[in-house]
Backbone atoms as SQL, in Angstrom:
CREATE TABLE atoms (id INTEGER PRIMARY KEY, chain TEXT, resi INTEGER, resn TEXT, atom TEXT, x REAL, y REAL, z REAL);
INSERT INTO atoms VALUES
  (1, 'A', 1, 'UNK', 'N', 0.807, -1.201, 0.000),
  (2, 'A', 1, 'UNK', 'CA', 0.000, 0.000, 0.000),
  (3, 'A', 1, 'UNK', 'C', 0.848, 1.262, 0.000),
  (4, 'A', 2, 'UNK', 'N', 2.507, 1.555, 0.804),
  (5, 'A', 2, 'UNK', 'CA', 2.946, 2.380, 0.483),
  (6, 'A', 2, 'UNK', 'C', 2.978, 3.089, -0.430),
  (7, 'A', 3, 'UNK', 'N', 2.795, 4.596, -0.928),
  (8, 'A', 3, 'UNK', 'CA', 3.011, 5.151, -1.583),
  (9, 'A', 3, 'UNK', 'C', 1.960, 5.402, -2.314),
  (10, 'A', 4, 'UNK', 'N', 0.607, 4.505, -2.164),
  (11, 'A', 4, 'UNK', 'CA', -0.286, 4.779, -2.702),
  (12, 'A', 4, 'UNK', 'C', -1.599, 4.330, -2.029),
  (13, 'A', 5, 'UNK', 'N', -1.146, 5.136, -0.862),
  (14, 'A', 5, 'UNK', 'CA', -1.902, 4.061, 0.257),
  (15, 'A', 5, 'UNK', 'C', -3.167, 4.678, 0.196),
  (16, 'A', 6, 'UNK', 'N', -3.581, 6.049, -0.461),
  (17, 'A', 6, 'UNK', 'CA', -4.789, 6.335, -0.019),
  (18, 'A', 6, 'UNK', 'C', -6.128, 5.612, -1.297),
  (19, 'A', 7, 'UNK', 'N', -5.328, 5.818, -2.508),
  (20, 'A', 7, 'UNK', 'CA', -6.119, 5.228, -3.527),
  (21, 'A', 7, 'UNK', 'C', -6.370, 3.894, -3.096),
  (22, 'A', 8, 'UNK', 'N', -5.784, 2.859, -2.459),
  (23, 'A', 8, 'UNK', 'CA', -6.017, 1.587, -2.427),
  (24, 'A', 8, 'UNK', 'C', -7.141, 1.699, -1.222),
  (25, 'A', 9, 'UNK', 'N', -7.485, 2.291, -0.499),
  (26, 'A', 9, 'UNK', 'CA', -8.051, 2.970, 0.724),
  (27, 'A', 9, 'UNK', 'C', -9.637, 2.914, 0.094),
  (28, 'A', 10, 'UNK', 'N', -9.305, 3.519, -0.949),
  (29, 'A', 10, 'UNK', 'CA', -10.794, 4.420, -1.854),
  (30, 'A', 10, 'UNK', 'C', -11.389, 2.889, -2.160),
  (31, 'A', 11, 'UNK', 'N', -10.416, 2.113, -3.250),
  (32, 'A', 11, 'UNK', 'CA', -10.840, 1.156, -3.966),
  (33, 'A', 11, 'UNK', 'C', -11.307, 0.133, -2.420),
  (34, 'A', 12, 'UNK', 'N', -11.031, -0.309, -1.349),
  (35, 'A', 12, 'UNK', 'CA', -11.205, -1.081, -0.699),
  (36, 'A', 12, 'UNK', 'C', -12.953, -0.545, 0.277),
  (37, 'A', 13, 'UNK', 'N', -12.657, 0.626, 0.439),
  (38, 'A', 13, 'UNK', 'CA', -13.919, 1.323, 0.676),
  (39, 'A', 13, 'UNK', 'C', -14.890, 1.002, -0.296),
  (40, 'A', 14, 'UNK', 'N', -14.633, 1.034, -1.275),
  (41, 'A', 14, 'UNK', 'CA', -15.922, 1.300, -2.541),
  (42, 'A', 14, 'UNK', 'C', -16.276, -0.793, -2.752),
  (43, 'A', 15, 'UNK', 'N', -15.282, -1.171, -2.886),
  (44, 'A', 15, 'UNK', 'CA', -15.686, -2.358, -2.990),
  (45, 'A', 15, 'UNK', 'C', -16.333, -2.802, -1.983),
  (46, 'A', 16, 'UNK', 'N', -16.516, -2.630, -0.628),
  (47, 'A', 16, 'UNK', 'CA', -17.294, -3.433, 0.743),
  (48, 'A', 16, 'UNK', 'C', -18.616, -2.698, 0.124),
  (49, 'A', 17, 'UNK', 'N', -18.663, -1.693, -0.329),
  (50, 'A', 17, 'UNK', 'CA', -20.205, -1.261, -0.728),
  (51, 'A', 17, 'UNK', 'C', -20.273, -0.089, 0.454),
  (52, 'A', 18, 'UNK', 'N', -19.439, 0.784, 1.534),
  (53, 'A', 18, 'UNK', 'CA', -19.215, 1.110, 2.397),
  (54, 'A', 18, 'UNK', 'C', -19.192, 2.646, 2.149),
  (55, 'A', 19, 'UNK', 'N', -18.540, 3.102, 0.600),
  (56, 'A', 19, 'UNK', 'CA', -18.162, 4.497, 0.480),
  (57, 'A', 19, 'UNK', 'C', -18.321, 4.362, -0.640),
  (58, 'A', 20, 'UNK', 'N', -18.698, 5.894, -1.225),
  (59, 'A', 20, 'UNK', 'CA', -18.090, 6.124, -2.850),
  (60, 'A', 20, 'UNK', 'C', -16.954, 6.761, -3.456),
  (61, 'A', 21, 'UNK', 'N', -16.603, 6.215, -4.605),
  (62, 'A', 21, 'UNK', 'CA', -15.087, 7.281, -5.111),
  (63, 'A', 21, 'UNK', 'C', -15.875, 8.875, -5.317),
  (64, 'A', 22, 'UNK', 'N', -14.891, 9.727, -5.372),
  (65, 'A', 22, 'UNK', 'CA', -14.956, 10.905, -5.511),
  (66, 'A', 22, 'UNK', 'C', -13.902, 11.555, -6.438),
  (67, 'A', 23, 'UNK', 'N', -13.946, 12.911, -6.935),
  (68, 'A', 23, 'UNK', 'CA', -13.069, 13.123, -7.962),
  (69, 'A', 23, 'UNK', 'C', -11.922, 13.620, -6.773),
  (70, 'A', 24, 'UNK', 'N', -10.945, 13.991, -7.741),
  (71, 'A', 24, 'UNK', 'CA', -10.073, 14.715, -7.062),
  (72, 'A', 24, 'UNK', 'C', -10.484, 16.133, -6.222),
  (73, 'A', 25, 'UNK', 'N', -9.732, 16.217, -4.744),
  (74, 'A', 25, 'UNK', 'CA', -9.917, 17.640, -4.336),
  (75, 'A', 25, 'UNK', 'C', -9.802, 18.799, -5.073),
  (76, 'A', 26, 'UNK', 'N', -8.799, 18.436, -5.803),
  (77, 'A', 26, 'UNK', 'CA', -8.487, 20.162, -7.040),
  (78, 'A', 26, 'UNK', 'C', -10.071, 19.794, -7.676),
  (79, 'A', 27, 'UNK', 'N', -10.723, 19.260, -7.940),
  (80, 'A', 27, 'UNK', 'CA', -11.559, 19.018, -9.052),
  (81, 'A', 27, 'UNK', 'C', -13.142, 18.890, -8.568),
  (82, 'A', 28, 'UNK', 'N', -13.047, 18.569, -6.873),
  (83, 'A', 28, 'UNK', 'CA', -14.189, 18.095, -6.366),
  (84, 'A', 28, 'UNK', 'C', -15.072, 19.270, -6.178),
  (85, 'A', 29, 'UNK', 'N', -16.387, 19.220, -6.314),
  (86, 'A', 29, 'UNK', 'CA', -17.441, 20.230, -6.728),
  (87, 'A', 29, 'UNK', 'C', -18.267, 20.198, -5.232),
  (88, 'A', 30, 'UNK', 'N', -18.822, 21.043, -4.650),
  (89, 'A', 30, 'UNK', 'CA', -19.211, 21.615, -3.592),
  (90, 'A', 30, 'UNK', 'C', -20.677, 20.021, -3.418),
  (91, 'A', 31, 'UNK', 'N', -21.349, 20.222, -4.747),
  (92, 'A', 31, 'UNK', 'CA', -22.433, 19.233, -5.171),
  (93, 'A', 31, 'UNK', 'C', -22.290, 18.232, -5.103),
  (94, 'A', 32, 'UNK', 'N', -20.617, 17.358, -6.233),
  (95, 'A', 32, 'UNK', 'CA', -20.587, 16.156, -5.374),
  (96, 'A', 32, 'UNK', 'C', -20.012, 15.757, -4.557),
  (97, 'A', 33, 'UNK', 'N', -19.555, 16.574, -3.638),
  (98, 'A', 33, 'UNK', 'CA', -19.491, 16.233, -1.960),
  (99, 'A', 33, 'UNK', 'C', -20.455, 16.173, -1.398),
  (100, 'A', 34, 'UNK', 'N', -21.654, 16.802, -1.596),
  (101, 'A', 34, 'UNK', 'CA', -22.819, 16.850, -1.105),
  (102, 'A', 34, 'UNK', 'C', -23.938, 15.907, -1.405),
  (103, 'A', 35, 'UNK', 'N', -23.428, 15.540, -2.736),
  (104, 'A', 35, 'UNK', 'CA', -24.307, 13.916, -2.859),
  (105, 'A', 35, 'UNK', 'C', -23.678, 13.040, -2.238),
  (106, 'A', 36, 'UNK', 'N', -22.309, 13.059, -1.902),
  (107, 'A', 36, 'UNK', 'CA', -21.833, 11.577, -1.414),
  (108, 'A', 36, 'UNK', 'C', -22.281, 11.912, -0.247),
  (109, 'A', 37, 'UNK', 'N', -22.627, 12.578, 0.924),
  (110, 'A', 37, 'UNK', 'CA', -22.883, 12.913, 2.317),
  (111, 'A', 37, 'UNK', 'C', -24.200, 12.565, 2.061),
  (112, 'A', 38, 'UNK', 'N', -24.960, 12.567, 1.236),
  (113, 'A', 38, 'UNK', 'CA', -26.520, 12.534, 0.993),
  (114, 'A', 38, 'UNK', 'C', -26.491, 10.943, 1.080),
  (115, 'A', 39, 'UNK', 'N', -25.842, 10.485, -0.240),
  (116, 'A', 39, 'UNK', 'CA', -25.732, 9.095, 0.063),
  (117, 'A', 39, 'UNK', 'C', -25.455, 8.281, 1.601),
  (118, 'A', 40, 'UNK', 'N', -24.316, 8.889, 1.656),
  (119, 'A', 40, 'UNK', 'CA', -23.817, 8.023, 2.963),
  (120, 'A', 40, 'UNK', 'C', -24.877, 7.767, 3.837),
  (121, 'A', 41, 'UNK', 'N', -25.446, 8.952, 4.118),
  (122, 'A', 41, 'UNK', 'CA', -26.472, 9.275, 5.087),
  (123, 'A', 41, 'UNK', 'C', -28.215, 8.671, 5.003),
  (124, 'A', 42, 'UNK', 'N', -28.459, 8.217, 3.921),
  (125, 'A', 42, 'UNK', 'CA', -29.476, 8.169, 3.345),
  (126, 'A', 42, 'UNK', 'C', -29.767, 6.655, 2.400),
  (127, 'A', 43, 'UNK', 'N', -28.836, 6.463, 2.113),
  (128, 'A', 43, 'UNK', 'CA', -28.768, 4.779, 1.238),
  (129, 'A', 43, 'UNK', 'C', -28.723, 3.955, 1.963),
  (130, 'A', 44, 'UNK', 'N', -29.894, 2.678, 3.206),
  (131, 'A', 44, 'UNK', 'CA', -30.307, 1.735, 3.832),
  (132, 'A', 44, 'UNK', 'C', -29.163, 0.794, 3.354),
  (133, 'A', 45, 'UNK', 'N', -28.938, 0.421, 2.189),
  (134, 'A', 45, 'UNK', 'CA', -27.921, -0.698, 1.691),
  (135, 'A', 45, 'UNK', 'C', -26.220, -0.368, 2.241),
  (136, 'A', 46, 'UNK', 'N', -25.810, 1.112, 1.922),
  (137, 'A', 46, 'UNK', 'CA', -24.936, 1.413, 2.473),
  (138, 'A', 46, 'UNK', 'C', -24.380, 1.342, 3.810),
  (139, 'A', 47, 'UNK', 'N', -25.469, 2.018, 4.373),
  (140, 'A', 47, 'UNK', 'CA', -25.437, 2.239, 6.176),
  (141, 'A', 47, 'UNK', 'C', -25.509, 1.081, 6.785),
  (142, 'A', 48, 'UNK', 'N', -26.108, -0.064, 6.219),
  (143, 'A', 48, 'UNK', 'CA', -26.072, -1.660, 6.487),
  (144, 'A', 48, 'UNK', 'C', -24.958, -2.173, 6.726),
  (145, 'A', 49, 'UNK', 'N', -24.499, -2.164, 5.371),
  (146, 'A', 49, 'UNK', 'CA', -22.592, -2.920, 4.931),
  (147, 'A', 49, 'UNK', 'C', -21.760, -1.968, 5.892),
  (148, 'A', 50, 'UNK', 'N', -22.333, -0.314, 6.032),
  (149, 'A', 50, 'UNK', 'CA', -20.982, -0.112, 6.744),
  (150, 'A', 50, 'UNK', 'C', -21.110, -0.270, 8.490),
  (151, 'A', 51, 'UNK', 'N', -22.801, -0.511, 9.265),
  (152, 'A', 51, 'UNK', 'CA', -22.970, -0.627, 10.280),
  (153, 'A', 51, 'UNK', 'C', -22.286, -2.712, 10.500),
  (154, 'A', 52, 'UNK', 'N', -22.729, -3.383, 9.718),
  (155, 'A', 52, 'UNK', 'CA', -22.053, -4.753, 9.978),
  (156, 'A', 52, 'UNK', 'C', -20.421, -4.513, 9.631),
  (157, 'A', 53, 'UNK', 'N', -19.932, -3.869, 9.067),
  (158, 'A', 53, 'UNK', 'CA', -18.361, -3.927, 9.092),
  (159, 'A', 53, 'UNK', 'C', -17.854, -3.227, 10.299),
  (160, 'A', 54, 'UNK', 'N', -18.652, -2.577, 10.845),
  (161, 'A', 54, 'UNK', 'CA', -18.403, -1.368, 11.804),
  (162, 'A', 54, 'UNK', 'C', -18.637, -2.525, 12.906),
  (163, 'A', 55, 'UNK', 'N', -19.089, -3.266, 13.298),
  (164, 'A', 55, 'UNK', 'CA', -19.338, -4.814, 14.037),
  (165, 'A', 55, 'UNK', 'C', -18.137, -5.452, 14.474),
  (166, 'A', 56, 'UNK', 'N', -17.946, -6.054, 12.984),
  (167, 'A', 56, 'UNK', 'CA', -17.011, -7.177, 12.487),
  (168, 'A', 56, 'UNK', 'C', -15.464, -6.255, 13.222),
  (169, 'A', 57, 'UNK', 'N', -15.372, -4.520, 12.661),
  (170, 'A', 57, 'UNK', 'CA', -14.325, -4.419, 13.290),
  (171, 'A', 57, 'UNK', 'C', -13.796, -4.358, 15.077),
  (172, 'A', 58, 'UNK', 'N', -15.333, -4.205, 15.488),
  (173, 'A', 58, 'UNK', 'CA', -15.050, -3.737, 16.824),
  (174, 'A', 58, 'UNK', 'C', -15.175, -5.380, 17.279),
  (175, 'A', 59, 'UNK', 'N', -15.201, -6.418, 16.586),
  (176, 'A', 59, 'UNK', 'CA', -15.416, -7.770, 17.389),
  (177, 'A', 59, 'UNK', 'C', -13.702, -8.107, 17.137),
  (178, 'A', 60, 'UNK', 'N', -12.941, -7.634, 16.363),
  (179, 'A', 60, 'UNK', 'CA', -11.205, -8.316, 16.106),
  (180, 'A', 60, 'UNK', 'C', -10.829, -7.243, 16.795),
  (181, 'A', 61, 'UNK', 'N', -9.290, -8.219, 17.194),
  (182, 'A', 61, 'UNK', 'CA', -8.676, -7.809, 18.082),
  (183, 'A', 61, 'UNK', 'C', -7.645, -7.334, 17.718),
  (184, 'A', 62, 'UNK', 'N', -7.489, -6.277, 17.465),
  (185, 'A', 62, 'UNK', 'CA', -6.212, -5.268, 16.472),
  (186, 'A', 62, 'UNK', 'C', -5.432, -5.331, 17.233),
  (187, 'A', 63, 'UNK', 'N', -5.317, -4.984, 18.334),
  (188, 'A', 63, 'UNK', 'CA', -3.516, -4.624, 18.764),
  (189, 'A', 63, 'UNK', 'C', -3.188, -6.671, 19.712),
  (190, 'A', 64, 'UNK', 'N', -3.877, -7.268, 19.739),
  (191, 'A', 64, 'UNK', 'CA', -3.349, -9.047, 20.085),
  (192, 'A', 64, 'UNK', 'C', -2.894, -9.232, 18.653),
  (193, 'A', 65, 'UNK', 'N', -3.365, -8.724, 17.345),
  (194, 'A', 65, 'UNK', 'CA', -3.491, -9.412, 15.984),
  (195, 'A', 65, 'UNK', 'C', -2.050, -8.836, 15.834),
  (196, 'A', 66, 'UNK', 'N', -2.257, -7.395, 15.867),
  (197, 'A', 66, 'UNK', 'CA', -0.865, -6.662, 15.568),
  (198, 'A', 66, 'UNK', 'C', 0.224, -7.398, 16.741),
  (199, 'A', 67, 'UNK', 'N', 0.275, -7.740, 17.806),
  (200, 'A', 67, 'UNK', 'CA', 1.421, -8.468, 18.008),
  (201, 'A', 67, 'UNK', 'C', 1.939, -9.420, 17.916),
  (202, 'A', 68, 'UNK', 'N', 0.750, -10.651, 17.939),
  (203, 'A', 68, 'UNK', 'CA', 1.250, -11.600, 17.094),
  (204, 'A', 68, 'UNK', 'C', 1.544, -11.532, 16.148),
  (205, 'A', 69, 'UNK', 'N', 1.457, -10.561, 14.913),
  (206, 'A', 69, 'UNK', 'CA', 1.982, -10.742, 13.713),
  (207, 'A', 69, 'UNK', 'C', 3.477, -10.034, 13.705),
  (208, 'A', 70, 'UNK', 'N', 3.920, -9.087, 14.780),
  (209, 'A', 70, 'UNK', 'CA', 5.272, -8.572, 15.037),
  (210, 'A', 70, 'UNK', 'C', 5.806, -9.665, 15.537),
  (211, 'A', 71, 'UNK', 'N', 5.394, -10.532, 16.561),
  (212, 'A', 71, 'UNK', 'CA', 6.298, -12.158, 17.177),
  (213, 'A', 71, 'UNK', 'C', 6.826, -12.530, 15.980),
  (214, 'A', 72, 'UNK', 'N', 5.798, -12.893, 15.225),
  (215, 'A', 72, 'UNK', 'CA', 6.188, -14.006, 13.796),
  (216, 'A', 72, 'UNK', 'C', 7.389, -13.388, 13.010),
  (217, 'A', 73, 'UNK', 'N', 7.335, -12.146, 12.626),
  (218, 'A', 73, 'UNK', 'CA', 8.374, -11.070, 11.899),
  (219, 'A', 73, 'UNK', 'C', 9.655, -11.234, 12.929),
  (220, 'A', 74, 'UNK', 'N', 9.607, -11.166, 14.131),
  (221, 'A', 74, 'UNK', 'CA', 10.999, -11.135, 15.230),
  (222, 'A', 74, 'UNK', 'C', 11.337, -12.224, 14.946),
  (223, 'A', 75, 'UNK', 'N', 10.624, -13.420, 14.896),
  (224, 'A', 75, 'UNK', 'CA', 10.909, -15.026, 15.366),
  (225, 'A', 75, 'UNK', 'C', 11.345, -15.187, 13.729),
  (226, 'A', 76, 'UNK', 'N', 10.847, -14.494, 12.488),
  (227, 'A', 76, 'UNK', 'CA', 11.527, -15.259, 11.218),
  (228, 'A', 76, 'UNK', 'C', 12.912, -13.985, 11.442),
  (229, 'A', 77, 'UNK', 'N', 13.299, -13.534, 11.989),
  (230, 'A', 77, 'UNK', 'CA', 14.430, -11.991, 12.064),
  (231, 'A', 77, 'UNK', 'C', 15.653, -12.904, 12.690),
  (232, 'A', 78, 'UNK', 'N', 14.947, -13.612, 13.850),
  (233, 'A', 78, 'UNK', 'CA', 15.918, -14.214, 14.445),
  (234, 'A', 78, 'UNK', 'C', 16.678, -15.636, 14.006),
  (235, 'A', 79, 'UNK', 'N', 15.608, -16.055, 13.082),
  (236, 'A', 79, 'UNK', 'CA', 16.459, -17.745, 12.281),
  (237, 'A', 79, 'UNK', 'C', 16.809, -16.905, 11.161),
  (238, 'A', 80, 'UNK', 'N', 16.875, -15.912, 10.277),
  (239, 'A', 80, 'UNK', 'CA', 18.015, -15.289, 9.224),
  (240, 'A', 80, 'UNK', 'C', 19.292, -14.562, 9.984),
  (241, 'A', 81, 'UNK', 'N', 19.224, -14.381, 11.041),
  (242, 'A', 81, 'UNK', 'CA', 20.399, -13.944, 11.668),
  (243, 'A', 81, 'UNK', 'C', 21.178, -14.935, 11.956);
């Protein structure tokens, strides 16, 4: 994702069904910022996918996940040394 971490951000948003793309800030129009807030706010299908992901995230365990996955990175650090 480095370096292009926010576009991959957009595309991962838009695919759960969660958010929509938008144009660029230099380019983005007062209107469609104001439809996507309309949407967000207002589309039952949307507010669904993003209230069950909004679930799913508060049920995982980010910082146990994030350290076990730093153990595994130390523990393969330490058999290449």
């Amino acid at each position: 994702l480095a370096g292009n971490e926010q576009a991959a951000w957009v595309e991962r948003v838009e695919a759960l069904g969660v958010g929509t793309r938008l144009s660029p800030v230099k380019t983005l129009s007062a209107e469609e910022l104001a439809q996507a807030i309309r949407q967000a706010a207002t589309d039952s299908h949307m507010r669904a996918r993003a209230g069950g992901l909004g679930k799913q995230i508060q049920a995982e365990d980010g910082v146990g996940n994030a350290i076990a996955l730093l153990e595994r990175y130390a523990v393969g650090l330490g058999r290449s040394g």
